Short mmCIF file of C-alpha atoms and ligand atoms in Angstrom, two decimals:
data_model
loop_
_atom_site.label_atom_id
_atom_site.label_comp_id
_atom_site.label_asym_id
_atom_site.label_seq_id
_atom_site.Cartn_x
_atom_site.Cartn_y
_atom_site.Cartn_z
CA MET A 387 131.24 58.92 103.15
CA ASP A 388 130.36 56.37 105.80
CA PHE A 389 126.60 56.13 106.34
CA SER A 390 126.66 53.10 108.64
CA LEU A 391 124.48 53.82 111.65
CA SER A 392 126.02 54.03 115.14
CA ASP A 393 124.66 51.86 117.98
CA ASP A 394 122.65 54.86 119.25
CA GLN A 395 121.16 55.50 115.81
CA ARG A 396 120.26 51.83 115.44
CA LEU A 397 118.59 51.87 118.86
CA LEU A 398 116.65 55.00 117.88
CA LYS A 399 115.53 53.36 114.62
CA ASP A 400 114.32 50.21 116.45
CA THR A 401 112.56 52.22 119.17
CA ILE A 402 110.66 54.38 116.70
CA ARG A 403 109.77 51.37 114.53
CA GLN A 404 108.34 49.52 117.53
CA PHE A 405 106.42 52.59 118.68
CA MET A 406 104.93 53.25 115.23
CA GLU A 407 103.95 49.60 114.72
CA ALA A 408 102.41 49.19 118.19
CA GLU A 409 100.90 52.59 118.93
CA VAL A 410 100.10 54.20 115.59
CA ARG A 411 99.53 51.60 112.83
CA PRO A 412 96.53 49.90 114.52
CA HIS A 413 94.57 53.20 114.63
CA LEU A 414 95.44 54.65 111.23
CA ARG A 415 92.41 53.57 109.23
CA GLN A 416 90.00 54.87 111.82
CA TYR A 417 91.94 58.13 112.25
CA GLU A 418 91.94 58.69 108.49
CA LYS A 419 88.20 58.10 108.23
CA GLU A 420 87.56 60.58 111.02
CA GLY A 421 90.30 63.08 110.06
CA HIS A 422 91.55 62.63 113.61
CA PHE A 423 94.83 64.39 114.44
CA PRO A 424 97.06 61.97 116.45
CA ALA A 425 97.75 64.44 119.28
CA GLU A 426 98.28 61.73 121.90
CA GLU A 427 100.72 59.81 119.71
CA VAL A 428 102.65 63.00 118.89
CA ARG A 429 102.83 63.78 122.62
CA LYS A 430 104.31 60.32 123.26
CA LEU A 431 106.77 60.78 120.39
CA GLY A 432 107.69 64.04 122.13
CA GLU A 433 108.47 62.06 125.28
CA LEU A 434 110.78 59.92 123.14
CA GLY A 435 112.57 63.13 122.10
CA CYS A 436 111.23 63.30 118.53
CA CYS A 437 109.82 66.84 118.75
CA GLY A 438 113.13 68.55 119.52
CA MET A 439 115.89 66.62 117.81
CA THR A 440 117.23 69.76 116.11
CA VAL A 441 117.18 71.67 119.41
CA PRO A 442 120.16 71.77 121.84
CA GLU A 443 119.74 69.99 125.17
CA GLU A 444 119.88 73.25 127.15
CA TRP A 445 116.57 74.24 125.49
CA GLY A 446 114.80 70.94 126.11
CA GLY A 447 115.82 69.13 122.91
CA THR A 448 118.01 66.11 122.32
CA GLY A 449 120.66 68.03 120.33
CA SER A 450 120.89 65.09 117.93
CA ASP A 451 122.89 64.95 114.72
CA THR A 452 120.93 65.36 111.48
CA LEU A 453 121.47 61.73 110.46
CA SER A 454 119.65 60.56 113.62
CA TYR A 455 116.89 63.05 112.88
CA VAL A 456 116.32 61.74 109.34
CA VAL A 457 116.42 58.13 110.56
CA MET A 458 113.63 59.02 113.02
CA LEU A 459 111.53 60.74 110.33
CA GLU A 460 112.04 57.84 107.92
CA GLU A 461 110.73 55.35 110.51
CA VAL A 462 107.72 57.53 111.38
CA ALA A 463 106.87 58.05 107.67
CA ARG A 464 107.22 54.33 106.93
CA VAL A 465 103.98 53.93 108.90
CA CYS A 466 102.36 57.38 108.90
CA ALA A 467 103.42 60.24 106.60
CA SER A 468 101.01 62.64 108.36
CA THR A 469 102.72 62.19 111.71
CA ALA A 470 106.09 62.61 109.97
CA VAL A 471 105.17 66.02 108.53
CA THR A 472 103.95 67.19 111.94
CA LEU A 473 107.34 66.32 113.44
CA SER A 474 109.27 67.64 110.46
CA VAL A 475 107.62 71.08 110.67
CA ASN A 476 108.09 71.20 114.45
CA ASN A 477 111.78 70.31 114.22
CA SER A 478 113.09 71.68 110.93
CA VAL A 479 111.21 74.85 110.18
CA VAL A 480 110.13 76.06 113.64
CA GLY A 481 112.46 74.53 116.27
CA ALA A 482 115.69 74.93 114.29
CA PRO A 483 115.23 78.63 113.32
CA LEU A 484 114.08 79.44 116.86
CA ALA A 485 117.18 77.74 118.27
CA ARG A 486 119.40 79.63 115.80
CA HIS A 487 117.84 83.11 115.90
CA GLY A 488 115.71 83.25 119.09
CA SER A 489 116.39 85.47 122.09
CA ALA A 490 117.03 83.79 125.47
CA GLU A 491 113.46 84.70 126.53
CA GLN A 492 111.93 83.27 123.35
CA LYS A 493 113.89 80.06 123.79
CA GLN A 494 112.97 79.74 127.46
CA ASP A 495 109.33 80.53 126.86
CA MET A 496 108.64 78.75 123.55
CA LEU A 497 111.49 76.57 122.35
CA THR A 498 111.68 74.39 125.46
CA ARG A 499 107.95 73.62 125.15
CA LEU A 500 108.24 72.89 121.43
CA ALA A 501 111.24 70.64 121.97
CA ARG A 502 109.51 68.61 124.70
CA GLY A 503 106.38 68.18 122.57
CA GLU A 504 104.20 70.21 124.95
CA TRP A 505 103.62 72.71 122.15
CA LEU A 506 103.44 72.24 118.40
CA GLY A 507 104.82 74.78 115.99
CA ALA A 508 103.65 75.93 112.54
CA PHE A 509 105.51 77.66 109.70
CA CYS A 510 103.56 80.33 107.82
CA LEU A 511 105.23 81.47 104.62
CA THR A 512 102.82 80.48 101.81
CA GLU A 513 99.93 82.76 100.89
CA PRO A 514 97.10 82.31 98.38
CA GLN A 515 99.05 84.34 95.75
CA ALA A 516 102.62 83.41 96.83
CA GLY A 517 103.91 79.84 97.03
CA SER A 518 107.14 79.16 95.13
CA ASP A 519 107.64 82.91 94.81
CA SER A 520 108.01 83.47 98.55
CA ALA A 521 109.30 87.04 98.13
CA ALA A 522 105.83 87.95 96.80
CA ILE A 523 104.05 87.60 100.15
CA ALA A 524 101.57 90.36 100.92
CA THR A 525 101.14 89.92 104.68
CA HIS A 526 102.51 93.09 106.24
CA ALA A 527 103.54 94.22 109.69
CA VAL A 528 103.44 97.82 110.90
CA ARG A 529 105.26 98.81 114.06
CA THR A 530 103.29 100.84 116.59
CA GLY A 531 105.18 101.41 119.86
CA ASP A 532 106.28 98.13 121.37
CA SER A 533 104.18 95.92 119.10
CA TYR A 534 103.58 95.17 115.42
CA ARG A 535 100.18 94.95 113.69
CA LEU A 536 100.14 91.99 111.29
CA THR A 537 97.56 91.75 108.51
CA GLY A 538 97.30 89.07 105.84
CA THR A 539 96.35 85.48 104.97
CA LYS A 540 98.61 82.46 105.34
CA SER A 541 97.57 79.32 103.47
CA TRP A 542 98.48 75.64 103.63
CA VAL A 543 99.74 75.89 107.21
CA THR A 544 100.72 72.42 108.46
CA ASN A 545 99.75 71.99 112.16
CA GLY A 546 97.39 74.96 111.71
CA GLY A 547 94.74 74.94 114.44
CA MET A 548 96.85 72.49 116.47
CA ALA A 549 99.91 74.66 117.03
CA SER A 550 100.68 76.88 120.02
CA VAL A 551 103.16 79.03 118.11
CA TYR A 552 103.18 80.16 114.47
CA LEU A 553 106.34 81.37 112.77
CA VAL A 554 104.87 84.05 110.49
CA PHE A 555 106.71 85.91 107.74
CA ALA A 556 105.49 89.42 106.96
CA LYS A 557 106.70 92.46 105.05
CA THR A 558 107.96 95.26 107.29
CA ASP A 559 109.39 97.23 104.36
CA PRO A 560 107.63 96.35 101.09
CA SER A 561 110.01 98.64 99.13
CA ALA A 562 113.09 96.62 100.23
CA GLY A 563 112.28 93.50 98.16
CA ALA A 564 113.74 90.30 99.61
CA HIS A 565 115.25 92.32 102.46
CA GLY A 566 111.93 93.75 103.59
CA THR A 567 110.56 90.58 105.22
CA THR A 568 110.59 89.94 108.99
CA ALA A 569 109.81 86.81 111.04
CA PHE A 570 107.41 86.82 114.00
CA LEU A 571 106.42 84.28 116.65
CA VAL A 572 102.65 84.54 116.84
CA THR A 573 100.59 82.77 119.48
CA PRO A 574 96.91 81.99 118.73
CA ASP A 575 95.67 83.84 121.81
CA LEU A 576 96.66 87.20 120.30
CA PRO A 577 93.69 89.34 119.22
CA GLY A 578 93.30 89.34 115.43
CA PHE A 579 94.55 85.75 114.97
CA ARG A 580 92.03 83.37 113.40
CA VAL A 581 92.03 79.84 111.96
CA ALA A 582 89.82 80.56 108.93
CA ARG A 583 89.36 77.01 107.59
CA PHE A 584 90.97 73.59 107.16
CA GLU A 585 92.06 72.30 103.74
CA ASP A 586 90.22 69.29 102.29
CA LYS A 587 93.24 67.37 100.98
CA MET A 588 94.00 64.44 98.66
CA GLY A 589 96.26 62.84 101.26
CA LEU A 590 97.97 63.43 104.61
CA ASN A 591 94.46 63.42 106.02
CA ILE A 592 95.57 62.82 109.59
CA SER A 593 97.62 66.00 109.46
CA LYS A 594 95.80 69.33 109.83
CA THR A 595 96.46 72.01 107.23
CA ALA A 596 94.79 75.38 107.78
CA GLU A 597 94.35 78.86 106.42
CA ILE A 598 95.27 81.49 108.99
CA ARG A 599 93.92 85.05 108.89
CA LEU A 600 95.68 87.89 110.67
CA GLU A 601 93.60 91.03 111.03
CA GLU A 602 95.57 93.84 112.67
CA CYS A 603 96.96 91.10 114.91
CA ALA A 604 98.95 92.81 117.71
CA VAL A 605 102.25 90.95 118.13
CA PRO A 606 104.63 92.19 120.86
CA ALA A 607 107.97 93.45 119.46
CA ALA A 608 109.62 90.91 121.81
CA ASN A 609 108.12 88.20 119.56
CA ARG A 610 110.08 89.30 116.50
CA LEU A 611 112.49 86.53 115.51
CA GLY A 612 115.84 88.01 114.49
CA GLU A 613 116.20 91.50 113.10
CA GLU A 614 113.85 93.40 110.82
CA GLY A 615 114.57 92.44 107.20
CA GLN A 616 116.09 89.04 108.07
CA GLY A 617 112.85 87.12 107.57
CA LEU A 618 113.37 85.66 104.11
CA LYS A 619 116.90 84.57 105.01
CA ILE A 620 115.52 82.81 108.13
CA ALA A 621 112.78 81.15 106.04
CA LEU A 622 115.07 79.93 103.25
CA GLU A 623 117.68 78.68 105.72
CA ALA A 624 114.95 76.75 107.57
CA LEU A 625 113.71 75.27 104.28
CA ASP A 626 117.23 74.11 103.36
CA GLY A 627 117.17 72.10 106.60
CA GLY A 628 113.55 71.08 106.13
CA ARG A 629 114.13 69.61 102.68
CA VAL A 630 116.38 66.91 104.13
CA GLY A 631 113.50 65.99 106.43
CA ILE A 632 111.03 65.87 103.53
CA ALA A 633 113.47 63.67 101.58
CA ALA A 634 113.50 61.32 104.61
CA GLN A 635 109.71 61.39 104.62
CA GLY A 636 109.74 60.29 100.97
CA VAL A 637 112.19 57.48 101.70
CA GLY A 638 110.04 56.35 104.65
CA ILE A 639 106.76 56.26 102.69
CA ALA A 640 108.52 54.36 99.87
CA GLN A 641 109.96 51.84 102.34
CA GLY A 642 106.49 51.29 103.86
CA ALA A 643 104.95 50.73 100.41
CA PHE A 644 107.81 48.42 99.41
CA ASP A 645 107.52 46.33 102.62
CA ALA A 646 103.76 45.93 102.05
CA SER A 647 104.38 44.95 98.40
CA VAL A 648 106.92 42.26 99.30
CA ARG A 649 104.47 40.79 101.83
CA TYR A 650 101.65 40.82 99.27
CA ALA A 651 103.81 39.33 96.50
CA LYS A 652 104.67 36.38 98.74
CA GLN A 653 101.11 35.73 99.79
CA ARG A 654 98.80 36.50 96.79
CA ARG A 655 98.44 33.69 94.24
CA ALA A 656 97.56 33.80 90.53
CA PHE A 657 97.86 31.11 87.85
CA GLY A 658 98.93 28.60 90.53
CA LYS A 659 101.93 30.69 91.67
CA THR A 660 102.62 33.49 94.13
CA LEU A 661 102.92 36.94 92.52
CA GLY A 662 106.57 36.97 93.55
CA GLU A 663 107.24 34.08 91.18
CA PHE A 664 106.44 36.25 88.13
CA GLN A 665 109.41 38.06 86.67
CA ALA A 666 107.31 41.19 86.02
CA ILE A 667 106.63 41.53 89.76
CA GLN A 668 110.21 40.62 90.71
CA TRP A 669 111.55 43.38 88.48
CA MET A 670 109.18 45.95 89.95
CA LEU A 671 110.34 44.99 93.46
CA ALA A 672 113.99 45.09 92.41
CA ASP A 673 113.60 48.57 90.89
CA MET A 674 111.72 49.80 93.96
CA GLN A 675 114.40 48.62 96.38
CA THR A 676 117.24 50.02 94.24
CA GLU A 677 115.63 53.44 93.97
CA ILE A 678 114.79 53.58 97.69
CA GLU A 679 118.43 52.81 98.56
CA ALA A 680 119.67 55.50 96.14
CA ALA A 681 117.33 58.09 97.68
CA ARG A 682 118.33 57.03 101.19
CA MET A 683 122.01 57.54 100.38
CA LEU A 684 121.36 61.02 98.94
CA THR A 685 119.32 61.88 102.04
CA TYR A 686 121.99 60.61 104.43
CA ALA A 687 124.65 62.50 102.43
CA ALA A 688 122.61 65.71 102.80
CA ALA A 689 122.18 65.06 106.54
CA CYS A 690 125.94 64.51 106.95
CA ALA A 691 126.67 67.72 104.96
CA GLN A 692 124.46 69.66 107.42
CA ASP A 693 126.26 68.12 110.39
CA ASP A 694 129.60 68.94 108.83
CA GLY A 695 128.51 72.60 108.42
CA LYS A 696 127.32 72.71 112.05
CA ARG A 697 130.65 71.29 113.29
CA ARG A 698 132.40 74.07 111.40
CA GLY A 699 130.07 76.65 113.01
CA LEU A 700 128.42 77.58 109.69
CA SER A 701 124.75 78.34 109.06
CA PRO A 702 123.05 76.18 106.39
CA LEU A 703 123.31 79.10 103.93
CA GLU A 704 127.03 79.60 104.68
CA ALA A 705 127.70 75.85 104.41
CA ARG A 706 125.83 75.86 101.06
CA VAL A 707 123.90 72.74 102.03
CA GLY A 708 120.92 73.98 99.97
CA PRO A 709 121.83 72.27 96.68
CA VAL A 710 122.76 69.03 98.48
CA ALA A 711 119.40 69.04 100.31
CA SER A 712 117.63 69.90 97.04
CA ARG A 713 119.20 66.93 95.24
CA ALA A 714 118.03 64.59 98.02
CA LYS A 715 114.54 66.13 98.10
CA LEU A 716 114.18 66.13 94.30
CA TYR A 717 115.23 62.52 93.89
CA ALA A 718 113.39 61.16 96.95
CA SER A 719 110.14 62.93 96.05
CA GLU A 720 110.13 61.74 92.44
CA MET A 721 111.26 58.27 93.55
CA VAL A 722 108.50 57.81 96.14
CA ASN A 723 105.85 58.54 93.53
CA ARG A 724 107.29 55.88 91.20
CA VAL A 725 107.48 53.41 94.11
CA VAL A 726 103.89 53.91 95.35
CA TYR A 727 102.63 53.62 91.77
CA LYS A 728 104.27 50.19 91.52
CA ALA A 729 103.06 49.23 95.02
CA VAL A 730 99.44 49.87 93.97
CA GLN A 731 100.04 47.95 90.72
CA ILE A 732 101.39 44.93 92.61
CA HIS A 733 98.32 44.97 94.87
CA GLY A 734 95.94 45.00 91.88
CA SER A 735 92.39 45.99 92.83
CA MET A 736 93.31 45.76 96.52
CA GLY A 737 95.76 48.60 95.89
CA TYR A 738 92.78 50.73 94.86
CA SER A 739 90.89 49.97 98.07
CA ARG A 740 90.80 52.20 101.14
CA GLU A 741 91.36 48.94 103.07
CA THR A 742 95.03 48.81 102.10
CA GLU A 743 97.80 51.04 103.34
CA VAL A 744 99.34 51.36 99.86
CA GLU A 745 96.22 53.25 98.74
CA ARG A 746 96.83 55.80 101.53
CA MET A 747 100.55 55.91 100.76
CA TYR A 748 99.80 56.56 97.07
CA ARG A 749 97.82 59.67 98.06
CA ASP A 750 100.23 60.75 100.81
CA ALA A 751 103.27 60.54 98.51
CA ARG A 752 101.92 63.02 95.95
CA VAL A 753 102.65 66.09 98.04
CA ILE A 754 106.32 65.27 98.60
CA SER A 755 107.26 66.79 95.23
CA ILE A 756 105.16 69.90 96.00
CA TYR A 757 105.75 71.20 99.54
CA GLU A 758 108.90 72.80 100.94
CA GLY A 759 109.74 73.63 97.31
CA THR A 760 108.37 71.88 94.24
CA SER A 761 110.59 69.63 92.11
CA GLU A 762 110.92 72.51 89.62
CA ILE A 763 112.21 74.81 92.38
CA GLN A 764 114.67 72.10 93.58
CA ARG A 765 116.02 71.83 90.02
CA THR A 766 116.38 75.61 89.92
CA VAL A 767 118.37 75.60 93.19
CA ILE A 768 120.61 72.79 91.91
CA ALA A 769 121.15 74.43 88.51
CA ARG A 770 121.91 77.86 89.97
CA ASP A 771 124.54 76.28 92.19
CA LEU A 772 126.16 74.28 89.41
CA LEU A 773 126.26 77.37 87.20
CA GLY A 774 127.88 79.39 89.98
CA ALA A 775 124.92 81.57 91.04
CA ALA A 776 123.52 81.95 94.59
CA PRO A 777 121.19 79.00 95.28
CA HIS A 778 118.11 81.07 96.04
CA GLY A 779 118.71 83.81 93.49
CA GLU A 780 119.19 86.36 96.25
CA GLU A 781 122.88 87.15 95.94
CA ASN A 782 123.08 89.37 99.02
CA LEU A 783 120.60 87.58 101.29
C1 FAD B 1501 99.82 69.47 102.38
C2 FAD B 1501 100.59 70.75 102.27
C3 FAD B 1501 101.20 71.28 103.39
C4 FAD B 1501 101.89 72.49 103.30
N1 FAD B 1501 102.43 73.03 104.44
C5 FAD B 1501 102.97 74.28 104.39
C6 FAD B 1501 103.40 74.92 105.60
O1 FAD B 1501 103.36 74.35 106.69
N2 FAD B 1501 103.84 76.20 105.52
C7 FAD B 1501 103.92 76.88 104.33
O2 FAD B 1501 104.35 78.03 104.33
N3 FAD B 1501 103.53 76.29 103.16
C8 FAD B 1501 103.04 75.01 103.18
N4 FAD B 1501 102.60 74.41 102.01
C9 FAD B 1501 102.66 75.17 100.76
C10 FAD B 1501 103.73 74.67 99.81
O3 FAD B 1501 105.02 74.88 100.32
C11 FAD B 1501 103.49 75.35 98.46
O4 FAD B 1501 102.30 74.76 97.96
C12 FAD B 1501 104.63 75.15 97.49
O5 FAD B 1501 105.71 75.96 97.86
C13 FAD B 1501 104.23 75.49 96.05
O6 FAD B 1501 103.60 76.70 95.99
P1 FAD B 1501 102.20 76.84 95.18
O7 FAD B 1501 101.33 75.73 95.63
O8 FAD B 1501 101.71 78.22 95.35
O9 FAD B 1501 102.56 76.57 93.68
P2 FAD B 1501 103.03 77.66 92.60
O10 FAD B 1501 104.18 78.43 93.13
O11 FAD B 1501 101.85 78.41 92.13
O12 FAD B 1501 103.56 76.70 91.45
C14 FAD B 1501 102.65 76.02 90.56
C15 FAD B 1501 103.50 75.23 89.56
O13 FAD B 1501 104.37 76.13 88.84
C16 FAD B 1501 105.73 75.72 89.02
N5 FAD B 1501 106.58 76.91 89.12
C17 FAD B 1501 106.43 78.00 89.91
N6 FAD B 1501 107.47 78.84 89.76
C18 FAD B 1501 108.31 78.26 88.88
C19 FAD B 1501 109.57 78.62 88.31
N7 FAD B 1501 110.20 79.75 88.65
N8 FAD B 1501 110.14 77.76 87.42
C20 FAD B 1501 109.52 76.61 87.07
N9 FAD B 1501 108.33 76.22 87.57
C21 FAD B 1501 107.74 77.02 88.47
C22 FAD B 1501 105.74 74.92 90.31
O14 FAD B 1501 106.85 74.04 90.36
C23 FAD B 1501 104.41 74.20 90.22
O15 FAD B 1501 104.55 73.08 89.38
C24 FAD B 1501 101.97 73.18 102.06
C25 FAD B 1501 101.37 72.62 100.92
C26 FAD B 1501 100.68 71.43 101.01
C27 FAD B 1501 100.04 70.88 99.77
#
């Protein structure tokens, strides 16, 4: 496979790097202290097309290939992982399923705004008692006339409280197992919708993560995404796409930590030498760079596999990109944690100080092996595929 970037992809990479260095990096420490969500910066990234890269041009997006999308996320995450997850959720797990399954009205009304960055989207699958086991959600929807009443609690909702549309998964037929879940587009103005609280997190502190309560929330039937019973399929398909984005986020954080470590190793002196003159430090840097490159190649391979499926008119589930995305996500998420560990080590006590970016990156990296499927779930997807079973364990989904 040829992963060399085209002129357009190179231009995109340079543009995003310049933007992140000039407009985001200078404010990060202050934003983290205050827990300030970078709404203005996300809006400007939207103007650059970063909020709708997975969305066709006719619905306000850039209709970019997946490789361009992961290059963008990598560059954003290299400076700010929180901003990267905001964009990743908007693109991969809200914009993409809406583009694939939305009605013309839903696309006109919601997708165009999401794609232009005027609205943010949120993805609401996880519940207090159901994370990895997404079929165990308890939120339910009961149809009454031309609306549904949704009741339940959604936890760990990225962009919660900031979003203008929430893609909510709820049971419409609890007796139908995996086939009893339906997807809904819920706007926060609907009666019965409430942001209950914000999570107090280890990292990603510039990103907002909320618990959402739905109490008999009346959602118009026109806001149902896809057919009744298709919800889990829509969710898992979105996550297959999303995992490539999270892998790119891992590569980006690792690259940022590596760049900072190289700078520090050239400048910090001990025993009359720069740190970079010690073989112990050189070997850490060499291992970091090698692992980052390996993860980047797996991520680009997964992106190219998605594009190949799209060209052949296949959905991510049909193209069986799940295991490829899982391999990229598994390796990148474990890799970034090894890399940030070494980055902190190279920085010594400064690596333990809130004054350095590697300290933030160390905390931000930890979640990469947890969200959008833990490393254990990625291994399960990979193993099921290699043993000839359906990747998500739902043979008829
Ligand atoms: C910062 C952040 C943002 C998030 N954003 C979103 C979001 O926007 N939308 C959303 O819906 N969710 C979101 N999540 C939730 C996230 O996707 C879940 O936390 C994740 O899927 C894991 O679920 P859990 O935390 O309930 O862990 P559990 O499922 O309880 O798992 C706990 C441990 O058991 C292991 N385990 C579970 N089942 C198995 C198994 N079958 N085999 C082996 N090991 C297993 C897991 O790997 C893990 O190590 C977010 C989480 C965080 C931390």
